[in-house]
Every structure is written in C-alpha cells, then in structure tokens.
PDB file of C-alpha atoms in Angstrom:
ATOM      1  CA  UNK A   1       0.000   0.000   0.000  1.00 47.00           C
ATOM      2  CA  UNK A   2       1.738   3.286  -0.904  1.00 50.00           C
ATOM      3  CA  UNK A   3       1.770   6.163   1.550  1.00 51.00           C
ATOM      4  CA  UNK A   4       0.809   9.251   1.232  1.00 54.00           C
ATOM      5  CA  UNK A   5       2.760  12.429   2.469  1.00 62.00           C
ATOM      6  CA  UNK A   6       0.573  15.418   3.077  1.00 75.00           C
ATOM      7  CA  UNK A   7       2.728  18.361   1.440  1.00 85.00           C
ATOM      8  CA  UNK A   8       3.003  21.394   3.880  1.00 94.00           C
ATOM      9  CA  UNK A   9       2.884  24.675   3.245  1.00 97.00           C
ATOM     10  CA  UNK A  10       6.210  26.401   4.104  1.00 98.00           C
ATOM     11  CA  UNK A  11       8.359  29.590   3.442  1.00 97.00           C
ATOM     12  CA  UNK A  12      11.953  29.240   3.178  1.00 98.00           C
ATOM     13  CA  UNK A  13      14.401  32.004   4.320  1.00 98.00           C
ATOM     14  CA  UNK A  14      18.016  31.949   3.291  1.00 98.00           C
ATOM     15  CA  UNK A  15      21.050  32.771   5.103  1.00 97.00           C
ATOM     16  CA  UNK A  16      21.381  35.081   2.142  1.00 97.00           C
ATOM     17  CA  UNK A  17      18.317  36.796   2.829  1.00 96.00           C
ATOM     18  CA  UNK A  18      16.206  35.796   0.332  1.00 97.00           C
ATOM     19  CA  UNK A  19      12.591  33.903   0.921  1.00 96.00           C
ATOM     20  CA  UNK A  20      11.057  31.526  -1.100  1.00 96.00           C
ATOM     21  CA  UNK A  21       7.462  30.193  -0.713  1.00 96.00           C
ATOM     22  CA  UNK A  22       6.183  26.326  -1.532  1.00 97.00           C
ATOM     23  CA  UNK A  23       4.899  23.176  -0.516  1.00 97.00           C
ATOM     24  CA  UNK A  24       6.658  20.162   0.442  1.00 97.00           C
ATOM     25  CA  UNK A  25       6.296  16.387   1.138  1.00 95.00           C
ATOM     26  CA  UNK A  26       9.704  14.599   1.442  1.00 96.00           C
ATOM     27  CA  UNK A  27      10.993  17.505   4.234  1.00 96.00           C
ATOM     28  CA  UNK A  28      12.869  15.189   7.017  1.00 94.00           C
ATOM     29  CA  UNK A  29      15.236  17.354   9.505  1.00 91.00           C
ATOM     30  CA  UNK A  30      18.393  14.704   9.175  1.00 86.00           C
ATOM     31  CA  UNK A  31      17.902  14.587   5.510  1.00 94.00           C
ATOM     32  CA  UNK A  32      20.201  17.362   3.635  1.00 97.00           C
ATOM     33  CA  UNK A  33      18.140  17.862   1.026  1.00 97.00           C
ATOM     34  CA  UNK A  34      14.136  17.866   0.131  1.00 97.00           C
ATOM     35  CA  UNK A  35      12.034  19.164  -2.063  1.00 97.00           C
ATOM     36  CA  UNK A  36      10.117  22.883  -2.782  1.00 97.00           C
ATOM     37  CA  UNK A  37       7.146  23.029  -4.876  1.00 97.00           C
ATOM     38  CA  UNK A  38       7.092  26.293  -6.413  1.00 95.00           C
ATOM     39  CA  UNK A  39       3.875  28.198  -6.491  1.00 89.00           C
ATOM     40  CA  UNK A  40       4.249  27.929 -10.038  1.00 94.00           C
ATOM     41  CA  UNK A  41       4.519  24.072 -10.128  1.00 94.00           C
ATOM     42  CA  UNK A  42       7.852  24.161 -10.519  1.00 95.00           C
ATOM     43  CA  UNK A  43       9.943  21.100  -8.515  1.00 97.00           C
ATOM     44  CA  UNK A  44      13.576  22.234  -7.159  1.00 97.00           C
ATOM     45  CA  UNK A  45      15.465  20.090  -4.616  1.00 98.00           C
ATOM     46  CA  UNK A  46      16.763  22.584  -1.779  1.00 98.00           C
ATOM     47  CA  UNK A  47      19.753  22.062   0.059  1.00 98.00           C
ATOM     48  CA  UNK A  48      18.826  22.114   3.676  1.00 97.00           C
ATOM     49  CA  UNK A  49      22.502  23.790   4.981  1.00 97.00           C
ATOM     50  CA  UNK A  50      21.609  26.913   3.092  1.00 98.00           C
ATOM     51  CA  UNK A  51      19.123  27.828   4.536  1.00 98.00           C
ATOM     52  CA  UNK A  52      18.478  29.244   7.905  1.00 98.00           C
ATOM     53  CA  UNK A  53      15.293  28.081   8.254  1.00 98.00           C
ATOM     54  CA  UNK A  54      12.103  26.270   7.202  1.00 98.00           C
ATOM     55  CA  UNK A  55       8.551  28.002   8.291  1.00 97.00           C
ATOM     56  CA  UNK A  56       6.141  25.501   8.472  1.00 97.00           C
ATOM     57  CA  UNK A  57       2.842  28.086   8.111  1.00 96.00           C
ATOM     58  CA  UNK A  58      -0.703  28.665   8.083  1.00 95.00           C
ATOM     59  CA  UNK A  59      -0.970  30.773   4.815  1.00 93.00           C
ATOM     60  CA  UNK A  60       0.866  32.582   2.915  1.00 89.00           C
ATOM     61  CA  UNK A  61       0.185  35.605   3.464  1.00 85.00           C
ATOM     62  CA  UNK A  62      -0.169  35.834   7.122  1.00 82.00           C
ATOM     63  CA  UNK A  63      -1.971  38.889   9.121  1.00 81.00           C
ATOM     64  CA  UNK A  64       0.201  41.773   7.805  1.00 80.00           C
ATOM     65  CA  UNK A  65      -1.351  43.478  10.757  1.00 84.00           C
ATOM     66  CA  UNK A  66      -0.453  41.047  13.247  1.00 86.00           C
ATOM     67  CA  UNK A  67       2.545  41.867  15.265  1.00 84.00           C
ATOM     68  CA  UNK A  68       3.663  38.303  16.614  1.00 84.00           C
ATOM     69  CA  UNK A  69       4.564  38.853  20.238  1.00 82.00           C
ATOM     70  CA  UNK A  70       8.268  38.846  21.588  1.00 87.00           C
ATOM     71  CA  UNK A  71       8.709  36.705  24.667  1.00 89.00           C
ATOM     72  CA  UNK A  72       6.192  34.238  26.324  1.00 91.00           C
ATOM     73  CA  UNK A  73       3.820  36.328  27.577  1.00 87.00           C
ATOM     74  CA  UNK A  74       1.217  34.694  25.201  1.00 85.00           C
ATOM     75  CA  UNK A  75       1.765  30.964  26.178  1.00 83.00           C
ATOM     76  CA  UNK A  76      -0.945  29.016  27.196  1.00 77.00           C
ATOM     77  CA  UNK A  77       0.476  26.945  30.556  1.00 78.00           C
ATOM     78  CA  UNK A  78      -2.003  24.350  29.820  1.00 79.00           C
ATOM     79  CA  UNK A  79      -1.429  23.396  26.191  1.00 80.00           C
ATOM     80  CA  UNK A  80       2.548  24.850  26.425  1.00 83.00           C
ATOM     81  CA  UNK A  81       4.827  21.904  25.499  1.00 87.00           C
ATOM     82  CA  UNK A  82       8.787  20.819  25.987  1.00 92.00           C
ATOM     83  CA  UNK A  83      11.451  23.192  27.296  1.00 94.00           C
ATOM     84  CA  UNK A  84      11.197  27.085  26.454  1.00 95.00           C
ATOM     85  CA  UNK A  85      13.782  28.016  23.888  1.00 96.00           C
ATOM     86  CA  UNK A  86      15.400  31.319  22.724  1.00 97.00           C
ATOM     87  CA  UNK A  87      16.649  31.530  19.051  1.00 97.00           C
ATOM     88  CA  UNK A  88      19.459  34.321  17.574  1.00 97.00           C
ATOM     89  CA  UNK A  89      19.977  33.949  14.677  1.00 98.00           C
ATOM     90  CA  UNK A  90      23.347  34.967  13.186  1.00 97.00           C
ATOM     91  CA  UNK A  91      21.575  37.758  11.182  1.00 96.00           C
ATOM     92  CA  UNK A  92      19.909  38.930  15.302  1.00 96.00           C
ATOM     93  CA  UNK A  93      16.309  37.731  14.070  1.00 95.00           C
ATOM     94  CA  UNK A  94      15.003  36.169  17.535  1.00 96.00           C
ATOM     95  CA  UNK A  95      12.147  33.453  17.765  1.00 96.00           C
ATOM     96  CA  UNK A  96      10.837  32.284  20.842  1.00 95.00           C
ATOM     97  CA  UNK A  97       8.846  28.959  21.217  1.00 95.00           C
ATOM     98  CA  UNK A  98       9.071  25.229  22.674  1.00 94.00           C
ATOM     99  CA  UNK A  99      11.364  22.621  21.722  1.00 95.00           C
ATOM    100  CA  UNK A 100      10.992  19.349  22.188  1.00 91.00           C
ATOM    101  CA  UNK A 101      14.477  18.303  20.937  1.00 81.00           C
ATOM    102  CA  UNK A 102      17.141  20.598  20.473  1.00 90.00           C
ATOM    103  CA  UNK A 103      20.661  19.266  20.705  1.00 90.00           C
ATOM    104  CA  UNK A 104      23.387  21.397  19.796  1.00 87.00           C
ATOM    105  CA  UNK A 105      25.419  18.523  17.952  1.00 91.00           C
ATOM    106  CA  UNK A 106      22.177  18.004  15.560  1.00 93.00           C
ATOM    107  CA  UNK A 107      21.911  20.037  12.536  1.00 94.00           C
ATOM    108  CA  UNK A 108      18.956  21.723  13.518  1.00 96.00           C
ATOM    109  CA  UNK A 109      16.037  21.456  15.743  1.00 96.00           C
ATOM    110  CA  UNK A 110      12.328  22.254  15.602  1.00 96.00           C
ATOM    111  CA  UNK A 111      11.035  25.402  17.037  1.00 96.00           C
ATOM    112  CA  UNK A 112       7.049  25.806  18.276  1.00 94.00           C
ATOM    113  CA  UNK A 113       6.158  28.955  18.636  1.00 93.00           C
ATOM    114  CA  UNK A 114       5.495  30.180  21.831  1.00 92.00           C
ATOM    115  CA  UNK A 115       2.379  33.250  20.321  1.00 89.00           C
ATOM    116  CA  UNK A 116      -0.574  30.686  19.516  1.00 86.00           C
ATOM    117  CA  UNK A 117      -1.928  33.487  17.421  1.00 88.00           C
ATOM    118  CA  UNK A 118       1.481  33.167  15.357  1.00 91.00           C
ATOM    119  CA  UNK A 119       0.938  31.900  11.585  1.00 94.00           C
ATOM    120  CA  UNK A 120       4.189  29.757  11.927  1.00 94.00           C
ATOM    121  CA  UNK A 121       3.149  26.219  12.659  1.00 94.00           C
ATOM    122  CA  UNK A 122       6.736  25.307  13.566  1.00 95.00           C
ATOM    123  CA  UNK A 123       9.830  26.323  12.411  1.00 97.00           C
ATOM    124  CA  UNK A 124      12.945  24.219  11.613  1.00 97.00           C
ATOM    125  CA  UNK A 125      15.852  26.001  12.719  1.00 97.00           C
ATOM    126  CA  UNK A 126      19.075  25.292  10.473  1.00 97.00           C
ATOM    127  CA  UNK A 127      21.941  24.892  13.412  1.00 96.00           C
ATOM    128  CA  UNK A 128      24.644  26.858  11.118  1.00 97.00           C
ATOM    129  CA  UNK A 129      22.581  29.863  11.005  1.00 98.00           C
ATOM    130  CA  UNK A 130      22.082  30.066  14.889  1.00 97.00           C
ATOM    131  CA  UNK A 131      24.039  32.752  16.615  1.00 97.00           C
ATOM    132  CA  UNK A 132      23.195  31.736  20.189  1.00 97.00           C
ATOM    133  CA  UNK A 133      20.675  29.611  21.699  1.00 97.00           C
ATOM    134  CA  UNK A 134      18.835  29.968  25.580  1.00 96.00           C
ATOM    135  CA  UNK A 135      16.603  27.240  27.127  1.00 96.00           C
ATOM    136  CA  UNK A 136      14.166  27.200  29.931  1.00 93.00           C
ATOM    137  CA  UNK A 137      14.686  30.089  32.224  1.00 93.00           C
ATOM    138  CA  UNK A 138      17.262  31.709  30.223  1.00 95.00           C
ATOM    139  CA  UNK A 139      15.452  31.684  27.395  1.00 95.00           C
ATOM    140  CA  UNK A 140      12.868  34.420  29.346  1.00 90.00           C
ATOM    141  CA  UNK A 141      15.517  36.879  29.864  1.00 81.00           C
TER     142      UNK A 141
END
C-alpha cells in the first residue's frame, strides 16, 4: 500500500536573505536535502545547509497586521509543550517557542512557537545559522 505524504505549506528564508514560498512532502530534519514546490509548479530540490530556516505556516500571506509577540507572555500553561527556547539567529532575528528536541550537535532542531496566534506552525531552525541559543529560564531573559 503506498503512503501518502501530506505536502506542507512552508516559506523558506536563506542565510542570504532571500525567501522563497512552496509546498513540500519529502521535508525530514536529518535529511540534507528535500524538495520545494514552487507556487508555479515548478519542482527544485533545496539544500537544507543553506538555509536558515524552514517556516512551516498557516498561509501565505499571514496577518500583515499582526505583530507576533516577543517573549512568552502569550503561552498558554495548559497546552505549552517541551522546554522554552530562545533563538538568535546569526543575522539577530530572535524566535521564541518550545522545543521538544534541540541538541546542539544536531543540525537543527524544531522550534514551536510560543504566540498561539502566530501563523508559523513550527519552524525548523538550520543549526549553522544560529548565533546563540537559551533554554528554559534563560530563554525568558
């Protein structure tokens, strides 16, 4: 019986600063490489390591008007899940959200944002593009 992969909607950003938006199927964090369906229909295979990271979203578009909060003020307590987490990235962009398995051997690690009202779903954070990382209590300062 063959499976099926639901694709996922995702935007791309590039440690060179560009952004590129897609679906994919075959995304697997140890993998180097996957594939982007362009919007277009276009198929390119992406190279995980250039990236800095994958955004796993809702739409699109997003809420242009929606400022996503800064900090964990907007957790929920009874639905927040893992170990609170800090991101820097090396070009100072700062996410903060859940992990439930960073390891700073690993290539990267996925990132849950802690704003429910956030369109990121989760976020795969490409190690090589980290700056510095903070868990748990250190994460809140």
């Amino acid at each position: 019986m063959e499976q099926k992969t639901e694709a996922n909607r995702v935007v791309l950003h590039y440690k060179n600063g560009s952004i590129v938006k897609g679906m994919t199927h075959d995304f697997v964090a140890e993998k180097p490489k996957f594939h982007l369906i362009h919007q277009d229909g276009h198929i390119e295979e992406i190279q995980t390591e250039l990236l800095k990271a994958v955004f796993f979203v809702k739409s699109y578009e997003g809420n242009k008007d929606y400022q996503e909060a800064k900090g964990f003020g907007k957790i929920d307590p009874v639905t927040f899940r893992g170990m609170k987490i800090k991101v820097t990235f090396k070009d100072n962009e700062v996410i903060y959200g859940a992990t439930l398995g960073y390891n700073k051997t690993r290539k990267g690690f996925f990132v849950l944002p802690a704003d429910p009202e956030s369109n990121n779903i989760r976020i795969y954070v490409v190690a090589s593009a980290v700056n510095d990382v903070k868990l748990g209590t250190q994460a809140e300062t």
